[in-house]
Coordinates of C-alpha atoms and ligand atoms in Angstrom, one line a residue:
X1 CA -0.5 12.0 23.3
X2 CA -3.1 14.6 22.1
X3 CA -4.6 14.1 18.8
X4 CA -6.3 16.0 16.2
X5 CA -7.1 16.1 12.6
X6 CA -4.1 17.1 10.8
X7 CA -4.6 16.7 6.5
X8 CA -1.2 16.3 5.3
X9 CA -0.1 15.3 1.7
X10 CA 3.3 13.9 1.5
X11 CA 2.5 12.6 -1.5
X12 CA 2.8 14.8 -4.9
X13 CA -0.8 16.4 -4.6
X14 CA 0.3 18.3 -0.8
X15 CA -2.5 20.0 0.5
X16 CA -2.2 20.6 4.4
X17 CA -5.7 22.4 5.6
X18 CA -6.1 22.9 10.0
X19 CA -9.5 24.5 8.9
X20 CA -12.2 23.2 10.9
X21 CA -9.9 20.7 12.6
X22 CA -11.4 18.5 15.1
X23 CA -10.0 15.0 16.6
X24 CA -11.0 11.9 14.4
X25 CA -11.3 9.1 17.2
X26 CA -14.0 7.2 18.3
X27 CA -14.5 4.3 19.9
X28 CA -13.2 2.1 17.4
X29 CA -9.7 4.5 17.3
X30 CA -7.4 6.9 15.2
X31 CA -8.9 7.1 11.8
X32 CA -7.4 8.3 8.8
X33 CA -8.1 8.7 4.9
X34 CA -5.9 8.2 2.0
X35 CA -7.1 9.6 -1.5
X36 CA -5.1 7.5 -4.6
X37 CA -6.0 8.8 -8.4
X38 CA -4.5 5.4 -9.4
X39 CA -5.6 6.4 -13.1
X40 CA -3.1 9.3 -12.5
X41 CA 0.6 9.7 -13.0
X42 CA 3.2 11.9 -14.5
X43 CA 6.5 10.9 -13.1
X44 CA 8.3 8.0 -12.4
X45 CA 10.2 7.6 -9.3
X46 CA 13.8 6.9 -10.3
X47 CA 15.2 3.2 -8.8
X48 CA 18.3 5.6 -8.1
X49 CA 16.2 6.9 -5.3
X50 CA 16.8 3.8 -3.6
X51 CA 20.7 4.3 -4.2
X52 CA 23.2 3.5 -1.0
X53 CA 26.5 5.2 -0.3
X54 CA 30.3 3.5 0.7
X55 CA 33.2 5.4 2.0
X56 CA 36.9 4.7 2.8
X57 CA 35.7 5.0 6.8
X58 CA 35.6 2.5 9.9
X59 CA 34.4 -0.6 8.5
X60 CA 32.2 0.2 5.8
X61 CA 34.9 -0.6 2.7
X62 CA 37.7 -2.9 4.9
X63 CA 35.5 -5.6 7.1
X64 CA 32.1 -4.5 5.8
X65 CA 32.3 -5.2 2.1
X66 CA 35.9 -6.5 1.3
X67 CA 37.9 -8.7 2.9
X68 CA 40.3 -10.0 1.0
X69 CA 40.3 -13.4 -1.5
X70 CA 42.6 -14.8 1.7
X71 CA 39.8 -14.0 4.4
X72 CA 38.3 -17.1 6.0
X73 CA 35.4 -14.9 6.0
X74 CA 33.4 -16.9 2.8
X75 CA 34.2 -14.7 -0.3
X76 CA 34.2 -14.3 -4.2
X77 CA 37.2 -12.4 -5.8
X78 CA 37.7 -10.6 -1.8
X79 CA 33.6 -9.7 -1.4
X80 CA 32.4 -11.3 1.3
X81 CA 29.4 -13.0 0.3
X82 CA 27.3 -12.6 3.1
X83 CA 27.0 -9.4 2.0
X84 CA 27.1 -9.2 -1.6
X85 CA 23.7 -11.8 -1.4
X86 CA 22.0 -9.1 0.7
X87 CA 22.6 -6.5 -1.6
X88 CA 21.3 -8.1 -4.7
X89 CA 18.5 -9.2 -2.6
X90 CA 16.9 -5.7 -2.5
X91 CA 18.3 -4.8 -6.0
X92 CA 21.1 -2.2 -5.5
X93 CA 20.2 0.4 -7.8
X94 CA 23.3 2.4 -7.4
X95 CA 26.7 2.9 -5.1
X96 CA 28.2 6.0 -4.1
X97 CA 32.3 5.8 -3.1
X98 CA 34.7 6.1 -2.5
X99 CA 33.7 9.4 -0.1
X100 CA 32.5 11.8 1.6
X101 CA 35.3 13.7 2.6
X102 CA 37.5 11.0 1.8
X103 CA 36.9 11.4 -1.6
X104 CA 38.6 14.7 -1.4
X105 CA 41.6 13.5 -0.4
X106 CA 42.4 10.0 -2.7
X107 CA 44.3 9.3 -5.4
X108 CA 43.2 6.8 -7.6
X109 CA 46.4 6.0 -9.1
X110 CA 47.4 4.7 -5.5
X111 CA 44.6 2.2 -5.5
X112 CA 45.2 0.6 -9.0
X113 CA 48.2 -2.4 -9.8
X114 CA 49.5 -4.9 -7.9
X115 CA 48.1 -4.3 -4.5
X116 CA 51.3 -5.1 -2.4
X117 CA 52.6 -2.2 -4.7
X118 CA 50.5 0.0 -3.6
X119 CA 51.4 3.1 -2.2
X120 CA 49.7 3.6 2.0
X121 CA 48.1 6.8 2.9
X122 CA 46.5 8.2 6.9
X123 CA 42.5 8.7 6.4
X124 CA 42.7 11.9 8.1
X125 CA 39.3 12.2 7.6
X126 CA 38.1 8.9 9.9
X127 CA 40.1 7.9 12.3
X128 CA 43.7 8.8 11.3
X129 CA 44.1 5.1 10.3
X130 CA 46.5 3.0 7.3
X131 CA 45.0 3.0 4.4
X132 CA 46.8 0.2 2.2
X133 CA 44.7 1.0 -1.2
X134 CA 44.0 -2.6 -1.4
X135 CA 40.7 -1.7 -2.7
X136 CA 40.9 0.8 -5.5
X137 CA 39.3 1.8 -8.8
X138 CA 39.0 -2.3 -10.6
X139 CA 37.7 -3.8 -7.0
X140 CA 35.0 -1.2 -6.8
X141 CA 34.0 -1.2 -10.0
X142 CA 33.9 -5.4 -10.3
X143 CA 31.8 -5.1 -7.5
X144 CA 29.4 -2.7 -8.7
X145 CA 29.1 -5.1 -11.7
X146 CA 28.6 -8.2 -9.5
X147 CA 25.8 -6.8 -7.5
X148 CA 24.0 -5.4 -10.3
X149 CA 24.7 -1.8 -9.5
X150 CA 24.9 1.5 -11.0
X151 CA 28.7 2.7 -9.9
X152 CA 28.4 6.8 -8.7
X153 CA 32.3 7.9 -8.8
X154 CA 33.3 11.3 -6.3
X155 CA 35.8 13.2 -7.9
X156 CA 39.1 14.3 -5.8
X157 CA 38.7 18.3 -6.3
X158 CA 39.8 19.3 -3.4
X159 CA 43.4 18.6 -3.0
X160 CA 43.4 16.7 -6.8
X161 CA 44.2 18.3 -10.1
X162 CA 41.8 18.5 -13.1
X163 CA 44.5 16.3 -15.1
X164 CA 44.3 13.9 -12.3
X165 CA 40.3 13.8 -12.6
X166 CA 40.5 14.0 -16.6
X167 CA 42.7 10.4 -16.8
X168 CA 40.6 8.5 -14.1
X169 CA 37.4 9.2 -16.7
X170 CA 39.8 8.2 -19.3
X171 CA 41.3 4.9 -17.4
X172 CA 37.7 3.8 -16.5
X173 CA 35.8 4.9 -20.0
X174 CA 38.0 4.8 -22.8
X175 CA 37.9 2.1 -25.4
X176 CA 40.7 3.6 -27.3
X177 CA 44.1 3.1 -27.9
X178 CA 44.8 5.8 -25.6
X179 CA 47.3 5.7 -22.4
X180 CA 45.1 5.4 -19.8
X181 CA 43.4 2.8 -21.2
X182 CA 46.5 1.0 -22.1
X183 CA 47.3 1.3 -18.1
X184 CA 43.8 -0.2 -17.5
X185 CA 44.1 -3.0 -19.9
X186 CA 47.4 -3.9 -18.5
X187 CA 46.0 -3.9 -15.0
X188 CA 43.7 -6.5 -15.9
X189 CA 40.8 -4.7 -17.5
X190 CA 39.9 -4.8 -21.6
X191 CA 37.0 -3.7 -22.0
X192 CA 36.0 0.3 -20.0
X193 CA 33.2 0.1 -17.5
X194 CA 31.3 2.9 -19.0
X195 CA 30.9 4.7 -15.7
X196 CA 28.1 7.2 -16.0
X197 CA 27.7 9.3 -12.3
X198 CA 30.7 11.5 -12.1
X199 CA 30.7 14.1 -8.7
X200 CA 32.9 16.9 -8.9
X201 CA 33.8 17.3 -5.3
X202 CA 32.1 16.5 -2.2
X203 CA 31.2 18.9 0.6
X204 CA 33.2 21.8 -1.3
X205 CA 32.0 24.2 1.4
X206 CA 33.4 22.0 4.0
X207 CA 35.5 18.9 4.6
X208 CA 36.0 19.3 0.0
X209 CA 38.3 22.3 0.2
X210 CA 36.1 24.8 2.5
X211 CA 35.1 26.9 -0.6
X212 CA 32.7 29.8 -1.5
X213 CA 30.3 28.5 -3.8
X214 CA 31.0 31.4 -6.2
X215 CA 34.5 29.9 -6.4
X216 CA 33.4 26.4 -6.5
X217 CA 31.3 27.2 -9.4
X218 CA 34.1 28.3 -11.5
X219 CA 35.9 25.4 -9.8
X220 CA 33.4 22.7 -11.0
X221 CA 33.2 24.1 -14.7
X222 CA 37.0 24.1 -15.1
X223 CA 36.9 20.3 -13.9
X224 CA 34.0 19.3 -15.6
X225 CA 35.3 20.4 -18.9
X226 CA 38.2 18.1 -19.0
X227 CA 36.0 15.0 -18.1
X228 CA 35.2 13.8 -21.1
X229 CA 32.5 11.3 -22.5
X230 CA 34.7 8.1 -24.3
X231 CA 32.7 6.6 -26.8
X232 CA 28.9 6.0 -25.5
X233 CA 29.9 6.6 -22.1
X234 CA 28.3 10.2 -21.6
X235 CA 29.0 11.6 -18.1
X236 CA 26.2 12.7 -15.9
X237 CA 28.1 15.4 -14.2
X238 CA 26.9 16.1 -10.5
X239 CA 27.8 19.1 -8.7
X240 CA 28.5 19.3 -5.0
X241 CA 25.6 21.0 -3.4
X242 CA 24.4 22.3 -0.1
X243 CA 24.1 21.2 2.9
X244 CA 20.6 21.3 4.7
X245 CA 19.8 25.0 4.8
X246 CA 22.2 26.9 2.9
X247 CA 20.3 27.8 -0.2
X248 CA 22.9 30.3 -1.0
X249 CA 24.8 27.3 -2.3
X250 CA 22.1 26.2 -4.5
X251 CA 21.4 29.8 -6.0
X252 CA 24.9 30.9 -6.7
X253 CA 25.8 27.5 -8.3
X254 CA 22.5 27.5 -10.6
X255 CA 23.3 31.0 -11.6
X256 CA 26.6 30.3 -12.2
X257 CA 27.0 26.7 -13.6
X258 CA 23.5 25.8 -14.7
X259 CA 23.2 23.3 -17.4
X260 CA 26.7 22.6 -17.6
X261 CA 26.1 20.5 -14.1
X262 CA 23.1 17.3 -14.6
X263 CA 22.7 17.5 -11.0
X264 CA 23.3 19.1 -8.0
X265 CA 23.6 17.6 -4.8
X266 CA 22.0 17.8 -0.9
X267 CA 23.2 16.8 2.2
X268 CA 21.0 15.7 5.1
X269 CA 21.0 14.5 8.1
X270 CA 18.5 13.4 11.0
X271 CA 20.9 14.7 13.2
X272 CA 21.1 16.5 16.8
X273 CA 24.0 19.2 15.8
X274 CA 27.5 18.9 14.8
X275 CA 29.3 19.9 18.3
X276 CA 28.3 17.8 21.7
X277 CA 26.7 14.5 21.5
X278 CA 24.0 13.3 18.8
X279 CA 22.3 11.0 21.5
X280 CA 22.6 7.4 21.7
X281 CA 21.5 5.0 18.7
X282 CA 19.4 2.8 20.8
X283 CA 18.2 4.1 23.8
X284 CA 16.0 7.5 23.6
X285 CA 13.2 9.4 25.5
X286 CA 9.7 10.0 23.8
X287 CA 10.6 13.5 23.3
X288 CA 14.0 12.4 21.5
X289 CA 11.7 9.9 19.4
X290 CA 9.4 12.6 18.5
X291 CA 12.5 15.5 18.0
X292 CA 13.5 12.6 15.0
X293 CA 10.5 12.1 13.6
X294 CA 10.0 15.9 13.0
X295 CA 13.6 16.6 12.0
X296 CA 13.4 13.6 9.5
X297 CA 10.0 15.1 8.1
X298 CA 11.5 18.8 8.0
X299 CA 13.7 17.2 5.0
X300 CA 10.4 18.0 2.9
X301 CA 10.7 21.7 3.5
X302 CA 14.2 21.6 2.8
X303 CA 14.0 20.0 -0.6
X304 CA 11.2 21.5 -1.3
X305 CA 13.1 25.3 -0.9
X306 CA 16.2 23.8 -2.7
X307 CA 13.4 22.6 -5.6
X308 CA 12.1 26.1 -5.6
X309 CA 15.7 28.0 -6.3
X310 CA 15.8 25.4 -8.8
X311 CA 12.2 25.9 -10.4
X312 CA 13.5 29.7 -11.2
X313 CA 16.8 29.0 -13.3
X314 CA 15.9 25.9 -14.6
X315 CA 11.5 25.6 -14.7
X316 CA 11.5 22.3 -17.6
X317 CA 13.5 20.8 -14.5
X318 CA 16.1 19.3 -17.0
X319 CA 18.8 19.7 -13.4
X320 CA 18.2 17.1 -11.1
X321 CA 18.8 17.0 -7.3
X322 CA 20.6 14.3 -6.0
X323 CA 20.8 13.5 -1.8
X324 CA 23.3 11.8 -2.2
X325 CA 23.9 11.7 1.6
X326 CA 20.7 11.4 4.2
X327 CA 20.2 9.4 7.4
X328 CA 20.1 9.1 10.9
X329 CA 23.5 10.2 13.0
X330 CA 24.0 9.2 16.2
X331 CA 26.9 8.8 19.0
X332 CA 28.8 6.0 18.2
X333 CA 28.8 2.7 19.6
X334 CA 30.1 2.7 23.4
X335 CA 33.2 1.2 23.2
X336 CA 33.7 2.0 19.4
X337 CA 36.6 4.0 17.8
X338 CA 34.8 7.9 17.7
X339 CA 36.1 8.4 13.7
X340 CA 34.3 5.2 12.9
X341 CA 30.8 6.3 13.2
X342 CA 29.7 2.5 14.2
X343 CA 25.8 3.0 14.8
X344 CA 22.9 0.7 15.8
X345 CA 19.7 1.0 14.3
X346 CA 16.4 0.7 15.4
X347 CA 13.0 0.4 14.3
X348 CA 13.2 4.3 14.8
X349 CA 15.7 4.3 12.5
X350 CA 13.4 2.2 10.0
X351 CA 10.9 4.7 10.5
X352 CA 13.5 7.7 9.3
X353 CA 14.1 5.0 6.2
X354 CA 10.3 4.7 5.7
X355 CA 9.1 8.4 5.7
X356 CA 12.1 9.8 4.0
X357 CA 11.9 7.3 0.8
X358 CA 8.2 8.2 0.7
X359 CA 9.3 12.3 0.3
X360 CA 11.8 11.1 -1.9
X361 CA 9.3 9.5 -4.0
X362 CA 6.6 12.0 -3.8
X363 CA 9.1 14.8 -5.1
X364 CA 10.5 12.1 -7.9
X365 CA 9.6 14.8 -10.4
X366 CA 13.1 16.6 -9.5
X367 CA 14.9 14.4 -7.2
X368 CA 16.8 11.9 -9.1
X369 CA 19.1 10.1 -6.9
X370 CA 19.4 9.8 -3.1
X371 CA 22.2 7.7 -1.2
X372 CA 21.4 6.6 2.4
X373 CA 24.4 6.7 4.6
X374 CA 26.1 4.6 4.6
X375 CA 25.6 1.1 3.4
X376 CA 27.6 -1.2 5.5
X377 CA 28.7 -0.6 9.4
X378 CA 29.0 3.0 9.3
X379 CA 25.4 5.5 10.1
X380 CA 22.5 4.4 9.3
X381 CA 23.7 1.3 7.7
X382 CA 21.2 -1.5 5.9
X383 CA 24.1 -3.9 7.1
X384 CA 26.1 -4.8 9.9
X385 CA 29.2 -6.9 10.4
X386 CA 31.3 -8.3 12.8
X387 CA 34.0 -10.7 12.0
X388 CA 32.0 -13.3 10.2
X389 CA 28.7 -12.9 11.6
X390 CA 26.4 -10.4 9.5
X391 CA 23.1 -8.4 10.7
X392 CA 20.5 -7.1 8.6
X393 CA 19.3 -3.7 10.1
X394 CA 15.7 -2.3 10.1
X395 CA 16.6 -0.2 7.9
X396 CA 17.4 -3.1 5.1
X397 CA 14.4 -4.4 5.8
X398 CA 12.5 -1.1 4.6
X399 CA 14.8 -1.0 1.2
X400 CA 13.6 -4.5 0.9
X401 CA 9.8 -4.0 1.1
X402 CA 10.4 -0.5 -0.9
X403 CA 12.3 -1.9 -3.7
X404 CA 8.8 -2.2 -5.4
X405 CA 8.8 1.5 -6.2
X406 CA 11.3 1.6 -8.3
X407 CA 11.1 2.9 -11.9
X408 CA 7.6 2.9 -10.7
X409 CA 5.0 5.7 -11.7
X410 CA 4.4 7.9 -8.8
X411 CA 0.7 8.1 -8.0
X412 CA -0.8 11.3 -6.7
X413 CA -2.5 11.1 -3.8
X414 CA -3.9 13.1 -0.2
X415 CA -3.3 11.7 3.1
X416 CA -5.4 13.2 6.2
X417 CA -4.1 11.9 9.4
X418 CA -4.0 12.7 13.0
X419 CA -1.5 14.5 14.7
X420 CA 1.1 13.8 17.9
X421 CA 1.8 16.8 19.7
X422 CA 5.6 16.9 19.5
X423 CA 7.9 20.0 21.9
X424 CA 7.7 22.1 19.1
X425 CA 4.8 21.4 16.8
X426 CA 2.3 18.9 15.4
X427 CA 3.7 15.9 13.7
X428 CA 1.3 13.8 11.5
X429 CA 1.1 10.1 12.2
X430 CA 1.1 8.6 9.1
X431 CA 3.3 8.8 6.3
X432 CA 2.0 7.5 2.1
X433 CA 3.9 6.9 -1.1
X434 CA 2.1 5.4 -3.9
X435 CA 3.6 3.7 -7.5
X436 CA 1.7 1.5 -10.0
X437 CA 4.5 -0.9 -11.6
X438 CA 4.9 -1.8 -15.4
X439 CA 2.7 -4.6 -14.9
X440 CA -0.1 -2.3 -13.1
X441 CA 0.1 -3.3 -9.7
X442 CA -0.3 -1.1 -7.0
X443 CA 2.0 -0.4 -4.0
X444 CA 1.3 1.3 -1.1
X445 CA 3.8 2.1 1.6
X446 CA 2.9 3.3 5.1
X447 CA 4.2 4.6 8.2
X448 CA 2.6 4.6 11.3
X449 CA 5.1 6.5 13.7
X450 CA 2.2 6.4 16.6
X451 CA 4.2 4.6 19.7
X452 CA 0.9 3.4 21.2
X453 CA -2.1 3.4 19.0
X454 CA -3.4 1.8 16.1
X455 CA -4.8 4.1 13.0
X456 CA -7.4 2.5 10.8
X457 CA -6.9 4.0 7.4
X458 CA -9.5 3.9 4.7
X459 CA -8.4 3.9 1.0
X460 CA -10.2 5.7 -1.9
X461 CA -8.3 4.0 -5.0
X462 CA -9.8 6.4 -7.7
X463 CA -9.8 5.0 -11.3
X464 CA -8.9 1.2 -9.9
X465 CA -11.1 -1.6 -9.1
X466 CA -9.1 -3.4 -6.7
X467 CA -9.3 -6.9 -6.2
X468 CA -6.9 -8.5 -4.2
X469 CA -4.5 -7.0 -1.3
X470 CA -1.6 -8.5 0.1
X471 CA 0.9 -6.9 2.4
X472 CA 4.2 -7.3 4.4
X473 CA 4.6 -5.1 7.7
X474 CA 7.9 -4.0 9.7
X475 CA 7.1 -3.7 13.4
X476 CA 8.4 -4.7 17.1
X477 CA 7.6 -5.0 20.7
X478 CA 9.1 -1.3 21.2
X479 CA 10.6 1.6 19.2
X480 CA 14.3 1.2 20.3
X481 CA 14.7 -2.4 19.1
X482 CA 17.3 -3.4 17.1
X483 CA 18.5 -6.9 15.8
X484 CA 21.9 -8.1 17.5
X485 CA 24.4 -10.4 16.1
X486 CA 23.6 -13.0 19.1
X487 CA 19.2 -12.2 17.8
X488 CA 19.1 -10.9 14.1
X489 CA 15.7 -11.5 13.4
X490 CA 14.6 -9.4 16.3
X491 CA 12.8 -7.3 13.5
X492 CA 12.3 -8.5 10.3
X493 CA 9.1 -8.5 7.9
X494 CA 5.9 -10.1 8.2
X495 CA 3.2 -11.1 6.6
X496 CA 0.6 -8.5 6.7
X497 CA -3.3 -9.6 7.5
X498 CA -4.8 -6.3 8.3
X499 CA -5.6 -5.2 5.1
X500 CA -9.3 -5.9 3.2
X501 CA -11.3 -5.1 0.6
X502 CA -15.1 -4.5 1.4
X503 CA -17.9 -2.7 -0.3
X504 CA -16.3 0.8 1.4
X505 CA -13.2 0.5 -0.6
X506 CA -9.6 -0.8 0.8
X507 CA -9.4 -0.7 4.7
X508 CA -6.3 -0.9 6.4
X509 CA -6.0 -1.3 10.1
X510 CA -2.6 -0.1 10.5
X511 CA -1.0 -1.2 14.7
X512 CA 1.0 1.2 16.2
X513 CA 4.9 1.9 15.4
X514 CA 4.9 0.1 12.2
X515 CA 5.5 0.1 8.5
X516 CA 3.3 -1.5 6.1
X517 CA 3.5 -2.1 2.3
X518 CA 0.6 -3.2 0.2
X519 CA 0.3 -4.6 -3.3
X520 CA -2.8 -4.3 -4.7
X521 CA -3.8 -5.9 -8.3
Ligands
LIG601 O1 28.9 10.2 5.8 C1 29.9 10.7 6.6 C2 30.4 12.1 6.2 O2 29.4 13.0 6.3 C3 30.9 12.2 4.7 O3 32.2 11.7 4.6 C4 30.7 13.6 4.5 O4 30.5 13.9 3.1 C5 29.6 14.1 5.4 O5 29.9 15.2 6.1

């Protein structure tokens, strides 16, 4: 592959200049330079940044999280543990359920009492399967509680009534002597959770009712008004937003809702189209590896026109945006059922995680929340099950090493990197996101999407005088591995060597297809 010198900032000082490009290799190989004005800062990069997403669909809920307090599957109160270890592990900020486009179809009152009481539905939605409601409102919630997470409730506009909607915020939040909360206590619950992240629909324009967002709008101040804040437990109302490139949505619901809405949401996906197939998870050409690289990065144009529609109702950016559904999509699993959306993941995959979280972070001024999809067996999951036996994707592994940038202060900073020559256009190499932490260590975390070729990056920390560097790198034999339940360490983190400080500053030698992320005191 063709390089040249490409300057790219995905970091919050963006400054792209082709001017006087020329290729930057020599003998020694691909060199880059990365700019840090570590004595800089404005914003902090919300932990919910780092939020995952669970839905009523395949196995992410039934198999993947709960299985019962019966299971022979090793469980506490139903959870399997296995997995409730691995999500504390890289500190869970915040969980999204119970849909999606489920969402739009439950009915909460179904999934609360005595569970062999409780009333079956079809999920029409995913896979036209029984759901028994055995996990509801109080086994979400506990669990939120028990893995340290922030619960994110989606609200049932679609084919659910405002009343409906009003008494789940009073069931959940009120400490009163009120009915609902009479119905919670006797269902086993005193005290309210104090629920905070309320969405009003989900996909309004699609799978949520398949509305006009001049409808919607009305639609989400009518709901929104009878959700009401109990006690201390103020709702952070979220409104359902666009997906990928209709700013239309955005526009007509800023114009129309504004401040009545905290948030608004944004859908993406690193996805091949929604008709035909979406490729296979694990085994792709160089030009399908380079297609989902640049469709991954084009997520910072499309936030970035979302932010701007944003910028003109609302400039003090008090309204945040919220992705509260990104990731990789691929075909399923051979052999899987098609409404389950069972995907593998592969250090490609890690690589969408890697570059994504770094936008994320680098637009942290307005982007308050983001929700990989989805958390257990279903996308671009950070976990994998099978009966027993649980796999921990790429993809965790990057939430793991990244989990240091939360509630961090973003760091502006200027990445110039080569280029690979991609069909359409010019993709840069490297990807940078950079936080100092409350106890002023600096983190630093890279992507080098280059299949072949090592980059040696040079590291101007302005304002800090660096003394140690430590690092942990994500990396494998090839770009399509993946870790198996038979081989589950097939890719997991390293210690990282390649990183020193000399009399030119920090150096980083950075090998091919990898993702590195550096602490520096
Ligand atoms: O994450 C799978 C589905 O994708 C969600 O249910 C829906 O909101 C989106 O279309």
């Amino acid at each position: 592959m063709k390089k040249q010198l490409f300057t790219y900032g995905v970091l919050f000082l963006l400054a792209i200049s082709m001017a006087g490009a020329q290729k930057k290799q020599d003998s020694s190989g691909l060199k880059a330079h990365l700019t840090i004005n570590a004595d800089q800062g404005q914003y902090q990069i919300s932990k919910n940044i780092y939020g995952q997403f669970s839905e009523h669909l395949g196995n992410c809920i039934y198999g993947g999280i709960w299985v019962g307090e019966n299971s022979p599957i090793p469980n506490t109160n139903g959870y399997r543990n296995d997995v409730l270890q691995a999500l504390k592990k890289i500190h869970v900020p915040i969980l999204r359920w119970p849909g999606g486009c489920f969402a739009d179809e439950y009915h909460w009152m179904d999934g609360i009492g005595p569970r062999d009481k409780r009333p079956k539905m079809v999920n029409t939605n995913w896979g036209g399967v029984v759901e028994d409601n055995s996990f509801g409102t109080h086994e979400f919630l506990n669990f939120c509680e028990l893995i340290g997470a922030e619960p994110y409730l989606s609200g049932n506009v679609g084919s659910g009534t405002v009343e409906e909607l009003a008494k789940w915020v009073e069931y959940i939040n009120s400490d009163g002597d009120s009915p609902m909360a009479n119905l919670r206590r006797k269902n086993g619950r005193e005290k309210p959770w104090g629920v905070k992240y309320l969405g009003v629909g989900n996909e309004s324009w699609g799978c949520g009712g398949n509305m006009a967002p001049e409808y919607y709008a009305d639609l989400f101040r009518r709901y929104s008004t009878y959700c009401r804040n109990y006690g201390d437990h103020g709702l952070f109302r979220i409104a359902s937003g666009a997906s990928d490139y209709d700013y239309n949505w955005t526009d007509v619901l800023m114009k129309k809702v504004g401040n009545r809405m905290n948030a608004i949401s944004l859908h993406y996906y690193t996805c091949k189209g929604w008709s035909g197939s979406k490729g296979s998870a694990t085994k792709f050409t160089n030009d399908e590896y380079l297609w989902t690289m640049s469709k991954c990065m084009e997520i910072e144009d499309v936030v970035k026109k979302h932010m701007a529609i944003m910028d003109k109702y609302d400039p003090r950016k008090e309204i945040g945006l919220l992705v509260d559904e990104w990731g990789t999509w691929w075909d399923v699993e051979p052999g899987t059922n098609p409404g389950f959306l069972y995907q593998q993941n592969t250090l490609r995959d890690a690589f969408v995680a890697g570059i994504t979280l770094n936008i994320f972070n680098s637009h942290c001024d307005r982007i308050k929340m983001a929700n990989i999809a989805q958390v257990v067996n279903v996308l671009q999951s950070i976990i994998l099950t099978k009966n027993e036996k649980m796999v921990l994707t790429p993809t965790y592994h990057v939430f793991d090493l990244y989990q240091v940038h939360q509630d961090a202060t973003l760091l502006p900073s200027k990445l110039e990197a080569p280029v690979l020559k991609a069909e359409e256009k010019d993709i840069p190499e490297l990807s940078a996101s950079a936080s100092k932490d409350k106890n002023g260590a600096i983190h630093i975390s890279l992507v080098n999407i280059d299949p072949t070729n090592p980059v040696e990056l040079t590291c101007d920390l302005q304002g800090k005088k660096a003394t140690t560097v430590t690092g942990k790198i994500i990396t494998a034999s090839g770009l399509s591995v993946y870790n198996t339940f038979e081989n589950p360490n097939a890719i997991q983190p390293a210690e990282f060597k390649g990183a020193k400080i000399g009399k030119e500053g920090l150096i980083v030698k950075l090998p091919a297809k990898s993702i590195v992320v550096l602490e520096i005191k």
